[in-house]
Coordinates of C-alpha atoms in Angstrom, one line a residue:
M1 CA -38.2 -1.2 41.3
R2 CA -37.8 1.9 39.1
K3 CA -35.0 1.6 36.6
T4 CA -33.5 4.8 35.2
I5 CA -31.3 4.2 32.2
L6 CA -31.1 7.7 30.7
I7 CA -28.9 10.4 32.0
L8 CA -30.5 13.8 32.0
S9 CA -28.6 16.3 29.8
L10 CA -26.9 18.5 32.3
G11 CA -24.9 20.7 30.0
A12 CA -27.4 23.3 29.0
C13 CA -26.0 26.8 28.9
F14 CA -27.0 29.2 31.6
V15 CA -29.9 31.5 30.8
G16 CA -31.2 34.1 33.3
V17 CA -32.7 37.5 33.8
K18 CA -30.2 40.3 34.1
A19 CA -30.1 42.2 37.3
Q20 CA -28.0 45.1 38.6
I21 CA -25.9 43.7 41.5
I22 CA -22.4 44.5 42.6
V23 CA -20.6 42.0 44.8
K24 CA -17.1 42.5 46.0
A25 CA -15.3 39.3 47.0
G26 CA -11.6 39.4 47.3
A27 CA -9.6 38.0 44.4
Q28 CA -11.9 35.3 43.2
Y29 CA -15.4 37.0 42.9
T30 CA -15.1 40.5 41.5
S31 CA -17.8 43.1 40.9
V32 CA -20.5 41.8 38.6
K33 CA -23.3 44.2 37.4
N34 CA -25.1 42.0 35.0
T35 CA -25.9 38.6 36.6
S36 CA -28.2 35.7 35.8
V37 CA -29.4 33.1 38.3
T38 CA -30.1 29.6 37.0
V39 CA -31.8 27.0 39.2
Y40 CA -31.2 23.2 39.1
T41 CA -33.5 21.0 41.2
T42 CA -33.9 17.4 42.4
A43 CA -37.1 16.8 44.3
K44 CA -39.1 13.9 45.7
N45 CA -42.4 12.9 44.0
T46 CA -41.3 14.7 40.8
N47 CA -39.4 13.8 37.7
L48 CA -36.8 16.5 38.6
R49 CA -33.3 15.1 38.7
L50 CA -30.6 17.7 38.4
S51 CA -33.1 19.5 36.1
K52 CA -32.9 23.1 35.1
T53 CA -36.1 24.5 36.6
G54 CA -35.9 28.2 35.8
S55 CA -34.2 31.6 36.1
L56 CA -34.4 34.2 38.8
S57 CA -34.1 37.9 38.8
F58 CA -32.7 40.1 41.5
K59 CA -34.5 43.2 43.0
E60 CA -33.3 45.7 45.5
H61 CA -34.2 44.5 49.0
K62 CA -32.2 46.4 51.6
Q63 CA -33.5 45.0 55.0
P64 CA -35.2 41.7 55.2
L65 CA -37.9 41.2 57.8
E66 CA -37.7 38.4 60.4
T67 CA -40.8 37.0 58.8
E68 CA -39.1 36.4 55.5
A69 CA -37.1 33.2 54.9
C70 CA -33.7 34.1 53.5
I71 CA -30.5 32.5 52.4
F72 CA -27.8 35.2 52.9
V73 CA -24.7 34.9 50.8
D74 CA -21.5 36.9 51.2
P75 CA -19.0 36.0 48.5
G76 CA -16.5 38.4 50.1
K77 CA -15.9 36.0 53.0
T78 CA -13.8 33.0 51.7
F79 CA -12.6 29.9 53.4
Q80 CA -11.1 26.6 52.2
S81 CA -10.3 25.7 48.6
V82 CA -12.0 22.6 47.2
L83 CA -9.8 19.7 46.2
G84 CA -12.5 17.7 44.5
I85 CA -15.6 15.4 44.9
G86 CA -15.7 11.8 43.8
G87 CA -16.0 8.1 44.7
A88 CA -14.0 4.9 45.3
L89 CA -12.8 2.7 42.5
T90 CA -12.9 -0.6 44.3
D91 CA -12.5 -4.3 43.2
A92 CA -16.3 -4.6 43.5
S93 CA -17.0 -1.6 41.3
A94 CA -14.5 -2.8 38.7
E95 CA -15.7 -6.4 38.6
T96 CA -19.3 -5.3 38.2
F97 CA -18.3 -2.8 35.6
Y98 CA -16.6 -5.4 33.3
K99 CA -19.6 -7.7 33.5
L100 CA -21.7 -5.1 31.6
P101 CA -22.0 -4.4 27.9
K102 CA -19.6 -1.8 26.5
Q103 CA -22.4 0.7 26.0
K104 CA -23.4 0.5 29.7
Q105 CA -19.7 0.9 30.7
Q106 CA -19.5 4.0 28.7
E107 CA -22.7 5.4 30.2
I108 CA -21.3 4.9 33.7
L109 CA -18.1 6.6 32.8
N110 CA -19.9 9.6 31.3
A111 CA -22.4 9.7 34.1
Y112 CA -19.6 10.1 36.7
Y113 CA -16.7 11.9 35.0
N114 CA -18.1 13.9 32.1
T115 CA -18.4 17.6 33.1
K116 CA -21.1 18.3 30.6
T117 CA -23.4 15.3 30.4
G118 CA -22.4 13.9 33.8
I119 CA -21.6 15.0 37.3
G120 CA -17.9 15.7 36.8
Y121 CA -16.1 13.6 39.5
T122 CA -12.5 14.7 40.1
L123 CA -11.6 12.7 43.2
A124 CA -11.0 9.0 43.7
R125 CA -10.0 6.5 46.3
T126 CA -8.7 2.9 45.8
Q127 CA -7.5 0.2 48.2
I128 CA -4.0 -1.3 48.8
Q129 CA -4.5 -5.1 48.7
S130 CA -8.0 -6.5 49.4
C131 CA -10.9 -5.0 51.3
D132 CA -14.5 -6.1 52.1
F133 CA -15.6 -5.0 48.6
S134 CA -13.3 -7.5 47.0
S135 CA -14.4 -11.0 45.9
D136 CA -11.6 -12.6 47.9
S137 CA -8.8 -11.7 50.3
Y138 CA -5.4 -11.3 48.7
T139 CA -2.0 -9.7 49.3
Y140 CA 0.8 -8.5 46.9
M141 CA 3.6 -10.6 48.2
A142 CA 4.4 -14.2 49.3
D143 CA 4.2 -15.2 52.9
N144 CA 7.1 -14.0 55.1
D145 CA 8.6 -11.9 52.3
A146 CA 9.6 -8.9 54.4
S147 CA 12.0 -7.8 51.7
L148 CA 9.1 -7.5 49.2
K149 CA 11.0 -9.3 46.5
T150 CA 7.8 -11.0 45.3
F151 CA 5.7 -7.8 45.4
N152 CA 3.4 -7.5 42.4
V153 CA -0.1 -6.1 41.7
D154 CA -1.0 -8.7 39.1
H155 CA -4.4 -9.3 40.9
D156 CA -5.4 -5.7 40.2
K157 CA -4.6 -5.9 36.4
K158 CA -7.7 -7.9 35.6
Y159 CA -10.4 -5.4 36.7
R160 CA -9.4 -2.6 39.0
I161 CA -6.4 -1.1 37.1
P162 CA -8.3 -1.1 33.8
L163 CA -11.3 0.7 35.4
I164 CA -9.0 3.3 37.1
K165 CA -7.4 4.0 33.7
E166 CA -10.7 4.4 32.0
A167 CA -11.9 6.7 34.8
I168 CA -8.9 8.9 34.4
A169 CA -9.4 9.1 30.7
A170 CA -13.1 9.9 31.1
A171 CA -12.2 12.7 33.6
G172 CA -10.1 14.3 30.9
G173 CA -6.8 12.7 31.8
K174 CA -6.6 13.8 35.4
L175 CA -8.1 12.3 38.5
T176 CA -6.9 13.1 42.1
M177 CA -6.5 9.7 43.7
F178 CA -5.6 8.6 47.2
V179 CA -5.1 5.0 48.4
S180 CA -5.9 3.2 51.7
P181 CA -4.9 -0.2 53.2
W182 CA -7.5 -2.3 55.0
S183 CA -5.0 -4.8 56.4
P184 CA -1.3 -5.9 56.2
P185 CA -0.7 -9.6 55.1
A186 CA -1.7 -12.1 57.8
W187 CA 1.9 -13.0 58.7
M188 CA 2.6 -9.3 59.6
K189 CA -0.2 -9.3 62.2
T190 CA -0.6 -10.4 65.8
N191 CA -3.7 -12.5 65.0
N192 CA -2.1 -14.1 61.9
D193 CA -5.2 -13.1 59.9
M194 CA -6.0 -10.3 57.4
L195 CA -9.5 -10.3 58.9
H196 CA -10.9 -9.8 62.4
G197 CA -8.8 -6.9 63.5
G198 CA -5.4 -7.7 65.0
K199 CA -2.5 -5.4 65.1
L200 CA 0.7 -4.9 63.1
K201 CA 3.6 -6.8 64.7
P202 CA 6.3 -4.3 65.7
E203 CA 9.0 -6.2 63.8
F204 CA 7.1 -5.5 60.6
D205 CA 6.7 -1.7 61.0
Q206 CA 9.3 -0.9 58.4
A207 CA 8.3 -3.7 56.0
W208 CA 4.7 -2.5 56.1
A209 CA 5.8 1.1 55.5
N210 CA 7.8 -0.1 52.5
V211 CA 4.6 -1.6 51.0
Y212 CA 2.9 1.8 50.7
I213 CA 5.9 3.1 48.8
K214 CA 6.1 0.0 46.6
F215 CA 2.4 0.2 45.8
I216 CA 2.4 3.9 44.9
K217 CA 5.5 3.6 42.7
T218 CA 4.1 0.5 41.0
Y219 CA 0.7 2.2 40.3
E220 CA 2.4 5.3 39.0
K221 CA 4.7 3.3 36.8
L222 CA 1.6 1.7 35.3
G223 CA 0.2 5.2 34.5
M224 CA -2.0 6.0 37.5
P225 CA -0.7 9.1 39.5
I226 CA -1.3 8.9 43.2
W227 CA -2.0 12.1 45.0
G228 CA -2.1 10.8 48.6
L229 CA -2.6 8.0 51.1
T230 CA -4.3 7.2 54.4
V231 CA -2.5 5.4 57.1
Q232 CA -5.2 2.8 57.7
N233 CA -8.9 2.4 56.9
E234 CA -11.0 2.4 60.1
P235 CA -8.2 1.8 62.6
M236 CA -10.6 1.3 65.5
A237 CA -12.9 -1.2 63.8
N238 CA -12.4 -4.9 64.5
Q239 CA -14.3 -6.2 61.5
K240 CA -15.0 -9.7 60.1
W241 CA -13.4 -8.5 56.9
E242 CA -9.9 -7.0 56.4
S243 CA -9.0 -4.7 59.3
C244 CA -6.1 -3.7 61.5
M245 CA -6.2 -1.9 64.8
Y246 CA -4.2 1.2 65.8
T247 CA -4.6 3.3 68.9
A248 CA -4.0 7.0 68.4
E249 CA -0.6 6.5 69.9
D250 CA 0.1 3.6 67.6
E251 CA -0.8 5.6 64.6
R252 CA 1.2 8.6 65.7
D253 CA 4.3 6.5 66.3
F254 CA 4.0 4.6 63.0
V255 CA 3.7 7.9 61.1
K256 CA 6.5 9.5 63.0
N257 CA 9.0 6.7 63.0
Y258 CA 8.2 4.7 59.9
L259 CA 5.7 5.8 57.3
G260 CA 6.5 9.5 57.2
P261 CA 10.3 9.1 57.0
T262 CA 9.9 6.2 54.5
L263 CA 7.8 8.3 52.2
H264 CA 10.5 11.0 52.3
K265 CA 13.4 8.6 51.8
G266 CA 11.5 7.0 49.0
G267 CA 11.2 10.3 47.1
L268 CA 7.4 10.5 47.8
S269 CA 7.4 13.5 50.2
D270 CA 4.9 15.2 47.9
K271 CA 2.2 12.6 48.6
K272 CA -0.4 13.8 51.0
L273 CA -0.5 11.7 54.2
I274 CA -3.9 11.5 55.9
I275 CA -4.5 10.2 59.4
W276 CA -7.6 8.6 61.1
D277 CA -9.8 7.6 58.1
H278 CA -12.6 6.6 60.4
N279 CA -15.8 8.1 61.9
R280 CA -16.6 11.6 63.2
D281 CA -17.1 10.4 66.8
L282 CA -13.4 10.0 67.8
I283 CA -12.0 12.4 65.2
Y284 CA -10.8 15.1 67.7
Q285 CA -9.1 12.7 70.1
R286 CA -7.3 11.0 67.2
A287 CA -6.3 14.2 65.4
S288 CA -5.1 15.9 68.6
T289 CA -3.0 13.0 69.8
I290 CA -1.1 12.9 66.5
L291 CA -1.0 16.6 65.5
D292 CA 0.1 17.7 69.0
D293 CA 3.3 15.8 68.3
P294 CA 5.4 18.0 66.0
E295 CA 7.6 15.1 64.9
A296 CA 4.5 13.3 63.6
A297 CA 2.5 16.3 62.5
K298 CA 5.2 17.5 60.1
Y299 CA 4.4 14.5 57.9
V300 CA 0.6 14.9 58.0
W301 CA -1.4 16.7 55.3
G302 CA -4.7 16.3 57.1
T303 CA -7.4 14.2 58.8
G304 CA -9.8 11.9 56.9
F305 CA -13.1 10.7 58.2
H306 CA -16.2 8.6 57.5
W307 CA -19.9 9.2 58.4
Y308 CA -20.9 5.9 60.0
M309 CA -22.2 5.7 63.6
H310 CA -23.0 9.3 64.6
D311 CA -23.8 12.7 62.9
V312 CA -21.6 14.6 65.3
F313 CA -20.8 17.3 62.6
D314 CA -19.4 19.7 65.2
N315 CA -16.5 17.4 65.9
V316 CA -15.2 18.0 62.4
K317 CA -15.4 21.8 63.1
R318 CA -13.4 21.4 66.3
V319 CA -10.5 19.8 64.5
K320 CA -10.5 22.7 62.0
E321 CA -10.6 25.2 64.8
A322 CA -7.8 23.6 66.7
Y323 CA -5.6 22.8 63.7
P324 CA -6.4 25.5 61.0
N325 CA -3.3 24.7 59.0
K326 CA -4.2 21.1 58.5
N327 CA -6.8 19.8 56.0
L328 CA -10.0 17.8 56.4
L329 CA -11.1 15.2 53.9
F330 CA -14.3 13.1 53.8
T331 CA -12.8 9.7 52.8
E332 CA -15.8 7.3 52.8
G333 CA -19.6 7.1 53.2
C334 CA -22.3 4.9 51.9
S335 CA -25.8 3.5 52.9
D336 CA -25.2 0.0 54.2
R337 CA -27.4 -3.0 54.6
F338 CA -28.4 -3.3 51.0
D339 CA -32.1 -4.1 50.3
S340 CA -33.3 -3.9 46.8
K341 CA -36.8 -3.1 48.0
L342 CA -35.5 0.1 49.6
I343 CA -33.5 1.4 46.7
S344 CA -35.9 4.2 45.8
D345 CA -36.3 5.5 49.3
W346 CA -35.7 9.3 49.3
K347 CA -33.8 9.2 52.6
W348 CA -30.6 7.9 50.8
G349 CA -30.1 11.1 48.8
E350 CA -30.9 13.3 51.8
L351 CA -28.3 11.5 53.9
Y352 CA -25.7 12.6 51.3
G353 CA -27.1 16.2 51.0
K354 CA -27.1 16.7 54.8
S355 CA -23.6 15.3 55.2
M356 CA -22.1 17.3 52.3
V357 CA -23.6 20.6 53.4
N358 CA -22.4 20.2 57.0
D359 CA -19.0 18.8 56.2
F360 CA -18.1 21.5 53.7
N361 CA -19.4 24.2 56.1
N362 CA -17.1 22.7 58.8
G363 CA -14.0 22.9 56.6
V364 CA -13.5 19.8 54.4
V365 CA -11.7 20.3 51.2
G366 CA -13.0 17.2 49.5
W367 CA -15.7 14.6 49.7
T368 CA -15.3 11.0 48.6
D369 CA -18.2 8.5 48.3
W370 CA -17.6 4.8 48.7
N371 CA -18.1 2.4 45.7
I372 CA -19.1 4.1 42.5
L373 CA -20.9 1.0 41.3
L374 CA -22.3 -2.2 42.8
D375 CA -24.3 -5.1 41.4
E376 CA -27.9 -6.1 41.9
N377 CA -27.0 -7.6 45.4
G378 CA -25.0 -4.6 46.7
G379 CA -21.7 -6.4 46.1
P380 CA -19.6 -8.3 45.3
N381 CA -18.4 -8.5 48.8
H382 CA -16.6 -11.5 50.3
A383 CA -17.7 -10.7 53.8
G384 CA -21.5 -10.3 53.1
N385 CA -21.3 -6.6 54.0
F386 CA -23.6 -5.5 51.1
C387 CA -24.2 -1.8 50.6
F388 CA -25.9 0.7 48.4
A389 CA -24.0 2.7 45.7
P390 CA -25.3 5.7 43.6
I391 CA -25.5 3.4 40.6
H392 CA -26.4 -0.3 40.7
A393 CA -26.1 -2.6 37.7
D394 CA -28.0 -5.8 37.1
T395 CA -25.2 -8.0 35.8
K396 CA -27.8 -10.4 34.2
T397 CA -29.7 -7.8 32.2
G398 CA -27.3 -4.9 32.0
E399 CA -29.9 -2.5 33.4
L400 CA -28.6 0.4 35.5
T401 CA -30.4 1.9 38.4
Y402 CA -29.5 5.5 39.4
M403 CA -30.3 6.1 43.1
N404 CA -31.4 9.6 44.1
S405 CA -28.0 9.8 45.9
F406 CA -26.3 10.1 42.5
Y407 CA -28.2 13.3 41.8
Y408 CA -27.8 14.7 45.3
I409 CA -24.0 14.3 45.0
G410 CA -24.2 15.8 41.5
H411 CA -25.7 19.0 42.9
F412 CA -22.2 19.5 44.4
S413 CA -19.7 17.7 42.1
K414 CA -21.0 19.1 38.9
F415 CA -21.1 22.7 39.9
I416 CA -18.4 23.0 42.6
R417 CA -15.1 22.6 40.8
P418 CA -11.6 22.0 42.1
G419 CA -10.1 25.3 43.2
A420 CA -13.5 26.8 44.2
K421 CA -13.5 28.6 47.5
R422 CA -16.3 28.2 50.1
V423 CA -18.0 31.4 51.0
I424 CA -20.6 32.4 53.6
S425 CA -24.1 31.1 53.0
S426 CA -26.4 31.6 56.0
S427 CA -30.0 30.5 56.4
N428 CA -32.5 32.1 58.9
R429 CA -34.7 29.0 58.9
D430 CA -33.5 25.6 60.2
Q431 CA -35.7 23.9 57.5
L432 CA -33.4 25.3 54.9
Q433 CA -29.7 24.1 55.0
T434 CA -27.2 25.8 52.8
T435 CA -23.6 26.1 51.6
A436 CA -22.0 28.1 48.9
F437 CA -18.8 28.4 46.8
V438 CA -17.1 30.7 44.2
N439 CA -15.5 28.9 41.4
R440 CA -12.3 30.0 39.8
N441 CA -14.3 31.5 36.9
K442 CA -16.1 33.8 39.4
Q443 CA -19.3 31.7 39.2
L444 CA -21.2 31.7 42.5
V445 CA -22.7 28.3 43.4
V446 CA -25.3 28.2 46.2
I447 CA -26.8 24.9 47.4
V448 CA -30.1 24.8 49.4
L449 CA -31.4 21.6 51.0
N450 CA -34.9 21.0 52.2
E451 CA -35.7 17.8 54.2
T452 CA -39.2 18.8 55.2
D453 CA -42.6 18.0 53.7
E454 CA -43.3 21.7 53.1
K455 CA -42.9 24.1 50.1
L456 CA -40.7 26.8 51.5
P457 CA -40.6 30.2 49.7
Y458 CA -37.3 32.1 50.4
N459 CA -35.1 35.0 49.2
L460 CA -31.6 34.5 47.9
W461 CA -30.1 37.7 49.4
I462 CA -26.8 39.2 48.3
K463 CA -25.6 42.7 49.3
G464 CA -29.1 44.3 49.4
M465 CA -30.4 42.4 46.4
A466 CA -32.8 39.5 46.6
A467 CA -34.2 36.9 44.2
N468 CA -37.3 35.1 45.3
T469 CA -37.8 31.4 44.8
T470 CA -39.4 28.3 46.4
S471 CA -37.8 25.2 47.8
L472 CA -39.9 22.1 47.0
P473 CA -40.5 19.5 49.7
H474 CA -37.7 17.0 50.1
S475 CA -35.5 18.7 47.5
I476 CA -32.0 19.9 46.8
T477 CA -31.4 23.0 44.7
T478 CA -28.3 24.5 43.1
L479 CA -28.4 28.1 42.2
I480 CA -25.8 29.4 39.8
V481 CA -25.1 33.2 39.9
Q482 CA -22.9 34.5 37.1

């Protein structure tokens, strides 16, 4: 197994060859005559990991031929604004983190949250009560305490809360964080079990809604601002770990009659409420059932989704087409069935690259990986549901392993900053996938993904000007135009 314990320096200043190019792009990307293009690359069978691999120059190129591979970028056509990119701060990540030497802890924080030497995460998720990536199942209140008089988050103070606070500090004092429950307490459920599905008993609808408010206010009082929340993690999954089932109608009615009004009454109407939080396969049916009800929709900021099961990317687009005034957020994804012998497989990074290109092109405003850190076994996990994470730590030796997925995510998170707007980036070859954004500082960021075994020459074409470059086999490239 290859161990990587040194983060590449990613903060080099941009150097490029000046070119005469004028691009008009609304309010964000104004006319720029002297531009430089800097290329960053991660590629299979090379040592390139978010490495600066050169500069490009533009030349006049009015009409491309059909025989020429091109990435066409139009910064004048803008779409959604970016909320952020990041990962989940779970019990498992926190417990693993605090088993490591201080030096390694600092390395991980810098790797994820430093904008110069790391990949600049700005988005985070954490759970309400326990989930599969906890060492045990637990709740925040005593049995049958519907009044929540015994509510406390003392369990989280050992590992998770300290990690969240360190992550916020490492991110410069601000981290956009949303929270998700996996299950109500057993006594609130029809199966009297936090695990194995079951449903919320109707008589506890209000008490359970009160838990969200209590959790958010408690975390915020402890110094961790909460931006938003999802109704339920994976509400159609009857899992052997913490889970709770909601039909679309169940979720709609819980939002309309309990959770939405309770957030408002509790002074938390500014928190962004996210429905679904499950896979792409049923996303349109779920979103339409809830958002077609005005009394439920008025409380909903947007729809969250995961990537498990099926790559039906167009389903995400359908939700955006039908409900253009609501947001889309990728709330969880990871490579499951951990196997240390497969940790270097290149397919893991490409899975992230393909998902992120398609999801952003289909309208998502943010993208959230699952656990930021796991141990040498893909845990800890009380249900044996071990998974991969972008960074794994050997808790016995302190060694860190950076999967190629860390660098693939970094090609987005480091360069696409909150407030960026997606712009048109179109490929005339299906072997080259692409997306593009303009940051608030007018910097144009173009990402090109190549999942093939071929070297693929192409032109980066903008308004009659082209810069020629080559996409390496099984690579992801970020091109910075400024």
